[in-house]
Short mmCIF file of C-alpha atoms in Angstrom, two decimals:
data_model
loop_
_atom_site.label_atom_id
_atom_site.label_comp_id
_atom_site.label_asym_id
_atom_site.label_seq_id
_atom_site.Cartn_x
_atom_site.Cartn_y
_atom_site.Cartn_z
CA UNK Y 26 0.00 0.00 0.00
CA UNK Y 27 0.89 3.64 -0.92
CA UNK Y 28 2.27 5.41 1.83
CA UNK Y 29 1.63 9.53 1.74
CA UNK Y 30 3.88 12.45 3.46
CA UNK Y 31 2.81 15.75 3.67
CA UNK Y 32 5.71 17.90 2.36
CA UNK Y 33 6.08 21.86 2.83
CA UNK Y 34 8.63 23.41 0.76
CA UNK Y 35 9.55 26.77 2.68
CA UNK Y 36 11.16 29.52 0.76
CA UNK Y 37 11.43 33.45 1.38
CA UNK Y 38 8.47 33.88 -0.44
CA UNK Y 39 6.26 31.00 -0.53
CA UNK Y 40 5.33 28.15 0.80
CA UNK Y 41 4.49 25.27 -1.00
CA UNK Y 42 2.72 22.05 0.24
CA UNK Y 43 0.69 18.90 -0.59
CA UNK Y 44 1.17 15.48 -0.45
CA UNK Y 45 3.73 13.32 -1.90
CA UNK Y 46 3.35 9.56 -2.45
CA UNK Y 47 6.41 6.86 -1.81
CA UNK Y 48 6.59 6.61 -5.75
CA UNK Y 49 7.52 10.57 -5.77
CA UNK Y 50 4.39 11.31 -6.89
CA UNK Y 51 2.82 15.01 -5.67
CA UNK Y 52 -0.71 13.84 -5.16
CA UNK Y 53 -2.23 17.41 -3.94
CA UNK Y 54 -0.04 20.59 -4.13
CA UNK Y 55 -1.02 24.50 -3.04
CA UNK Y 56 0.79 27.54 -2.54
CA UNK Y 57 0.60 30.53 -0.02
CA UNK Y 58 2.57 33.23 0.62
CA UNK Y 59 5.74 32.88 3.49
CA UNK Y 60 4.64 36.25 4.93
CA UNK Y 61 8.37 36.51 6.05
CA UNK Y 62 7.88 39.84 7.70
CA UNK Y 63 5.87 38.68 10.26
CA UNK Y 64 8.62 36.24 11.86
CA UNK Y 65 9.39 32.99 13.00
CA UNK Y 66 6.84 31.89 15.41
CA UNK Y 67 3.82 33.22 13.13
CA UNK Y 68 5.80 31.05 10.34
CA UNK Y 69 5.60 27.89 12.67
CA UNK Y 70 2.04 28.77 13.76
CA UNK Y 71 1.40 29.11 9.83
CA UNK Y 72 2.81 25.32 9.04
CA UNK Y 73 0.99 23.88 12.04
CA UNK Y 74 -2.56 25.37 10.73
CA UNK Y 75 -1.54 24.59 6.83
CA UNK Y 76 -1.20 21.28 8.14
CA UNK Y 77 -4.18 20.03 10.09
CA UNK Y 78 -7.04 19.98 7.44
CA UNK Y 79 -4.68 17.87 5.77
CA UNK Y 80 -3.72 15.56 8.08
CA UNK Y 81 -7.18 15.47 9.40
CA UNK Y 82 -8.66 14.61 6.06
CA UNK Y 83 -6.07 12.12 4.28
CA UNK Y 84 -3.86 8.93 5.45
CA UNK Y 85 -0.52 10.64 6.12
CA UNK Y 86 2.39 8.47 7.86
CA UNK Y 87 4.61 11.41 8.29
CA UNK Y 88 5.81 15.06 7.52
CA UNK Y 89 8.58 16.35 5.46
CA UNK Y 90 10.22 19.98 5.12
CA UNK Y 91 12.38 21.40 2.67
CA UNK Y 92 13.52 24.89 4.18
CA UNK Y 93 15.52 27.91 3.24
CA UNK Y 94 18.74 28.48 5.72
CA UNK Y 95 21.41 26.02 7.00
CA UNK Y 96 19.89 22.50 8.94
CA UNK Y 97 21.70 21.13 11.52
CA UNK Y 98 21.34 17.34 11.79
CA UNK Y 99 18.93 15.44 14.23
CA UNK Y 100 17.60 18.47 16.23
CA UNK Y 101 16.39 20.07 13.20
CA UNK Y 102 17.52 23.47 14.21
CA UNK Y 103 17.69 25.97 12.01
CA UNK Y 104 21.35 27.48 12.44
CA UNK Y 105 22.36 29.98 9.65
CA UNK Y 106 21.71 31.49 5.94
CA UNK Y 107 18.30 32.23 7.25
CA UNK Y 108 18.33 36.57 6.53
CA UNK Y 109 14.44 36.35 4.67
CA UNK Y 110 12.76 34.91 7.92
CA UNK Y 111 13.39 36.91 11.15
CA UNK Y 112 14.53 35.52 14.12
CA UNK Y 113 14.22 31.60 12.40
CA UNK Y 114 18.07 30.65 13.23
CA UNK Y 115 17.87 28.89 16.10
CA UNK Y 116 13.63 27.23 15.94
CA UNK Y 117 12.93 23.94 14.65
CA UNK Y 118 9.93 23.55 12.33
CA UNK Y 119 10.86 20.24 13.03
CA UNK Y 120 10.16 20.04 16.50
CA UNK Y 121 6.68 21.97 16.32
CA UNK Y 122 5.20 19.83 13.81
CA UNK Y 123 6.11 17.07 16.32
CA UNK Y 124 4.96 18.19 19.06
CA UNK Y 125 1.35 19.35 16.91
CA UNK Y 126 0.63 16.26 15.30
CA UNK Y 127 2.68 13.33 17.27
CA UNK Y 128 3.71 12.33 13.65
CA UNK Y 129 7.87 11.30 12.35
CA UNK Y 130 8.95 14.50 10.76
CA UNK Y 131 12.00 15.22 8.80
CA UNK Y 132 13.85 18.29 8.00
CA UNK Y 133 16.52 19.43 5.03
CA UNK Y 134 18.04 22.58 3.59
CA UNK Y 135 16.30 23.39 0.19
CA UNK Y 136 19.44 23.15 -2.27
CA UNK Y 137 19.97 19.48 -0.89
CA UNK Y 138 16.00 18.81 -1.22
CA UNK Y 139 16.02 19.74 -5.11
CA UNK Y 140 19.49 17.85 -5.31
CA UNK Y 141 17.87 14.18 -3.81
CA UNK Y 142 14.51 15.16 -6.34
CA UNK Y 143 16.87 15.10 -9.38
CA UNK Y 144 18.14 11.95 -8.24
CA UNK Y 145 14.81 10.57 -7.19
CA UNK Y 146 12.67 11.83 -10.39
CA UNK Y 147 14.86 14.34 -12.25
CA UNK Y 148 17.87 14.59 -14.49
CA UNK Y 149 20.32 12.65 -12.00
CA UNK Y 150 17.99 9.56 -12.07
CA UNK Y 151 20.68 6.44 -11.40
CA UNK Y 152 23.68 8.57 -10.92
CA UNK Y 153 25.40 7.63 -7.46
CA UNK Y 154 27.93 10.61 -7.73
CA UNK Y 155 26.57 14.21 -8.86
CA UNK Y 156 25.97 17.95 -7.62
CA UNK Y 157 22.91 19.94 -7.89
CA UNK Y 158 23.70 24.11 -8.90
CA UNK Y 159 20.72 26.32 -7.99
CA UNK Y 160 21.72 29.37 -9.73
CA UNK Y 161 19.73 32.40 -9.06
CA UNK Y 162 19.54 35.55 -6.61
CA UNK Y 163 22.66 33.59 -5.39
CA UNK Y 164 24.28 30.55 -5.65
CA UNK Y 165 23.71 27.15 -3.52
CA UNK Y 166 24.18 23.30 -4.11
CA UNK Y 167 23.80 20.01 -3.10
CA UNK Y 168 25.91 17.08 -3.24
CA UNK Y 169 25.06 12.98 -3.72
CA UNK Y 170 28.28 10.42 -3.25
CA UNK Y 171 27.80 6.82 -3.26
CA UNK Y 172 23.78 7.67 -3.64
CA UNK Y 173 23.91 9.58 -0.13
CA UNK Y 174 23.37 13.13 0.55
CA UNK Y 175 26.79 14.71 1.90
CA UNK Y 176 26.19 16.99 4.41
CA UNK Y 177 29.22 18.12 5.60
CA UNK Y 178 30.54 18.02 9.18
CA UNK Y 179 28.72 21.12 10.28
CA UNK Y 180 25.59 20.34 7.41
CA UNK Y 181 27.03 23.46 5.63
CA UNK Y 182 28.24 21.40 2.51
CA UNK Y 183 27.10 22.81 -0.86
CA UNK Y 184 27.57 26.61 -0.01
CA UNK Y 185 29.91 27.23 -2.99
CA UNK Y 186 28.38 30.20 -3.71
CA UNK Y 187 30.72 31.63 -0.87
CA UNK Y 188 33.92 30.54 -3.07
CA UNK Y 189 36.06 33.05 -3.84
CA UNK Y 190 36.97 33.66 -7.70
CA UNK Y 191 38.45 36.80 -8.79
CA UNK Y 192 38.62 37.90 -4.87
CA UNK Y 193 35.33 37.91 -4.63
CA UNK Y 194 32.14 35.54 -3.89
CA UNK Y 195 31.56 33.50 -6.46
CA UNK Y 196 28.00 34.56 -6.39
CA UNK Y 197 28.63 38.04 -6.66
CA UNK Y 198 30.09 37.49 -9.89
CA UNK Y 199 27.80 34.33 -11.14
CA UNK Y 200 24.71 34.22 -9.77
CA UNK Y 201 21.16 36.09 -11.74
CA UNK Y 202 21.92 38.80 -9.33
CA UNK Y 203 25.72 38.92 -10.34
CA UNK Y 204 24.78 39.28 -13.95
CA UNK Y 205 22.04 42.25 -12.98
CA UNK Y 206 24.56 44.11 -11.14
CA UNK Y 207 27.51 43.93 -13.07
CA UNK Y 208 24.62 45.32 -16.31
CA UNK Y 209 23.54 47.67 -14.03
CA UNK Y 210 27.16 49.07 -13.47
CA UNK Y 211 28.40 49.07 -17.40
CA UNK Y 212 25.17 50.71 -19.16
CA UNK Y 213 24.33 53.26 -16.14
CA UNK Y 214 20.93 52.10 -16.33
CA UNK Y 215 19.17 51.07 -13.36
CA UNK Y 216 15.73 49.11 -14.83
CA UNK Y 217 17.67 45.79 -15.86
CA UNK Y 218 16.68 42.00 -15.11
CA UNK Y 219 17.93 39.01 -15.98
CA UNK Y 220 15.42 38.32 -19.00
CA UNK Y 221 16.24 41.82 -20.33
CA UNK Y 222 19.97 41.31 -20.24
CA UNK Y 223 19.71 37.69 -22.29
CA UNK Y 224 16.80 39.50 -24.39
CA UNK Y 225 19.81 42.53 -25.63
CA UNK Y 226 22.16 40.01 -25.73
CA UNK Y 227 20.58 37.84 -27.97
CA UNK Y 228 18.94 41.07 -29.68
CA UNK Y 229 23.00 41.91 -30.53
CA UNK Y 230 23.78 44.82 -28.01
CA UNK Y 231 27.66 44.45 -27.96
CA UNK Y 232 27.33 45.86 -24.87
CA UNK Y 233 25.56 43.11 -22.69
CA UNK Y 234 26.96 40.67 -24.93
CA UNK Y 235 30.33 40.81 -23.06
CA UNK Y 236 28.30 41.27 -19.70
CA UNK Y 237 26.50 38.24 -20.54
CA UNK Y 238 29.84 36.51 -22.21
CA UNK Y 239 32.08 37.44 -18.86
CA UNK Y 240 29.35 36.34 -16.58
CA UNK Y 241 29.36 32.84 -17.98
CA UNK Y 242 33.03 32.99 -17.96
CA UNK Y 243 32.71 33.29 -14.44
CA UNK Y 244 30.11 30.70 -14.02
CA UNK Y 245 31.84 27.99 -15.80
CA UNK Y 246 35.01 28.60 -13.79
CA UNK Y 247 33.35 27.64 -10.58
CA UNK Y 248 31.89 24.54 -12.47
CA UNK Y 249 35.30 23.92 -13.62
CA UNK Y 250 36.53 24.14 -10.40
CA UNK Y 251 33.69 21.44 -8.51
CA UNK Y 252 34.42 19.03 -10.84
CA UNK Y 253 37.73 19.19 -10.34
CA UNK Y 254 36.92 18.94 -6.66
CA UNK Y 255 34.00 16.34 -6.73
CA UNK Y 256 34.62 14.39 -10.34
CA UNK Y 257 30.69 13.89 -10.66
CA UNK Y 258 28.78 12.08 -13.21
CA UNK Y 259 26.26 14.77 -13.48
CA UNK Y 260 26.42 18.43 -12.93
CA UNK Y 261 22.39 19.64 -12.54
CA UNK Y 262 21.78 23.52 -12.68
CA UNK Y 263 18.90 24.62 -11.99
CA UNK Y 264 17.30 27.67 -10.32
CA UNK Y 265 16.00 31.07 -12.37
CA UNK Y 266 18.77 30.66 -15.24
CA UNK Y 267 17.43 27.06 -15.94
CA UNK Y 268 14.18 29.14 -17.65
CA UNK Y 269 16.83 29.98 -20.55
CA UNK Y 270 16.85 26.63 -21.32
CA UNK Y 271 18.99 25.18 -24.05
CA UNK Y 272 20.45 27.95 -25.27
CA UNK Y 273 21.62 28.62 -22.00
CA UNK Y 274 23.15 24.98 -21.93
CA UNK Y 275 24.65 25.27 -25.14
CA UNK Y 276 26.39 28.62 -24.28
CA UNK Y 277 27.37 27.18 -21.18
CA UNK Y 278 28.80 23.71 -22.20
CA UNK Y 279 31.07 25.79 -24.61
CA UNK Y 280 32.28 27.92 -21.71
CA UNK Y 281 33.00 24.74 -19.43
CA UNK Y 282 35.09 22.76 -22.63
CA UNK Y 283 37.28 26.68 -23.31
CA UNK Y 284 38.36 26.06 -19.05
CA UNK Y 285 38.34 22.49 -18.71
CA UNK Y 286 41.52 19.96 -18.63
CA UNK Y 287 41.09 17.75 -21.71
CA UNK Y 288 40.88 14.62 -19.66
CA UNK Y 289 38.08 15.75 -17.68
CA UNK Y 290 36.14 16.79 -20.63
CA UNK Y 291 34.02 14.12 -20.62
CA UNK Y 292 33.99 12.70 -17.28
CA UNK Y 293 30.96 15.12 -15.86
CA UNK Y 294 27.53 15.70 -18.09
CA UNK Y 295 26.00 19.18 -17.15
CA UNK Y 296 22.25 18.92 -17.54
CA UNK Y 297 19.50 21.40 -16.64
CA UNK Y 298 17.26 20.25 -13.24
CA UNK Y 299 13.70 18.42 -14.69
CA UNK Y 300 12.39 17.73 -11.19
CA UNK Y 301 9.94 20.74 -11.85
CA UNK Y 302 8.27 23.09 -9.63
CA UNK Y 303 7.52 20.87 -7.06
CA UNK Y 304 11.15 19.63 -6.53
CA UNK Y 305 11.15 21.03 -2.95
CA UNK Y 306 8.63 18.90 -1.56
CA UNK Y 307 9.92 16.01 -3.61
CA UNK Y 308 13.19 16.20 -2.32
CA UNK Y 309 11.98 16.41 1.25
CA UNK Y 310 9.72 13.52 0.72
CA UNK Y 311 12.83 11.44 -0.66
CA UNK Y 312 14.48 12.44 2.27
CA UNK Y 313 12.09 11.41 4.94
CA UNK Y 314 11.42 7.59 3.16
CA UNK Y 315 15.70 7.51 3.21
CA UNK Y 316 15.90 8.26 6.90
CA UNK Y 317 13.71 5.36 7.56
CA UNK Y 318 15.37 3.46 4.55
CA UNK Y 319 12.02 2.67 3.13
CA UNK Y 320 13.67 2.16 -0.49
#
């Protein structure tokens, strides 16, 4: 028989949840706003009350959470990279959904979540050794070895966005926010965004050409650099460039193969993520059914 999670994906803006099936189906899915302003304890008082008509009206064996900010192992704590929710380092969501519903929850960053959904039902499907890129407002990750999630010893693995390249972060320079600014800065125009910059690009401004050219210079050099690191069989980006799509693939396998040593050309694939929208509460749902090694 089926078994069914409820899964909330919690980001700084909304907050998705429904219910995922052991197969990685999502059977029911909704979305509200985070309401981020108003705190941490009116965000766990939100979950609590998103999650009783559900629990009260389906067959649910347990709870899973994908979150923004840094997890810490086993107590579920909520212990850095947490800015968009007030005062949420240091509460467990983890702990008040136990305590509401007397149910087995389970708790994991959001980067790792989308990275174990790839795996699960996505573009790393039966690869034991791969990284997930979420590349937009900045830049986070997730990384699978042997088919197991690595952490880290402090569960801050994955935060390569925080790698310094051309002494500065690496997102600063690579992430959707990296390519904004650095428009921003060489046009004097302030009313750029990411689809405007491609849209010039592509249109044949000269100008945000080179932005655009330089920023994927700088993007492929940290990819460069992680699989020099990590020698994955799959690189999945994802996040708001993966809505370029192909083109952006294309541009960027060319960039990777100008930086790359010629015998690790064709050791790592870089895809683009296919987990979808709902990848958050997929990956949490994989999550909770591995911690009680249901597969």
């Amino acid at each position: 028989m089926s078994q069914k999670l409820l899964s909330f994906d919690i980001g700084g803006t909304q907050i998705k949840y429904g219910i995922v099936s052991d197969s990685g189906e999502v059977l029911l899915a909704h979305t509200v706003p985070t309401q981020a302003q108003d705190g941490a304890r009116a965000l766990l008082d939100r979950l609590v009350e998103l999650a009783r008509p559900i629990i009260a009206q389906h067959a649910i064996c347990g709870i899973a959470i994908s979150t923004l900010g840094l997890v810490e192992a086993g107590s579920g704590r909520i212990v850095g990279a947490a800015e968009a929710v007030p005062d949420y380092v240091g509460v467990s969501p983890k702990q008040a959904l136990e305590e509401a519903f007397s149910l087995p929850v389970t708790i994991e960053n959001d980067v790792n979540c989308v990275a174990l959904a790839e795996g699960w039902q996505g573009s790393a499907k039966g690869a034991q050794h791969y990284i997930a890129l979420a590349v937009g407002t900045g830049i986070g990750g997730g990384i699978v070895i042997n088919g197991e999630l690595y952490r880290g010893a402090r569960s801050a693995a994955g935060e390569w966005g925080y790698m310094r390249i051309a002494d500065r972060c690496w997102e600063n320079h690579a992430s959707m926010r990296g390519l904004v600014t650095e428009a921003i800065r060489v046009s004097g125009r302030s009313d750029w965004d990411g689809r405007a910059v491609f849209a010039a690009s592509d249109a044949g401004d000269e100008q945000m050409r080179r932005v655009v050219d330089e920023w994927l210079d700088l993007l492929a050099t940290g990819i460069v650099n992680l699989i020099y690191v990590l020698n994955p069989q799959r690189v999945v980006i994802g996040g708001g460039i993966s809505g370029r799509g192909e083109r952006f693939l294309a541009e960027l396998h060319s960039a990777i193969s100008a930086r790359i040593e010629p015998d690790f050309r064709e050791m790592s694939e870089v895809v683009l993520a296919s987990a979808g929208n709902n990848a958050g509460m997929i990956g949490a749902a994989r999550n909770w059914f591995l911690s009680k090694r249901l597969f």
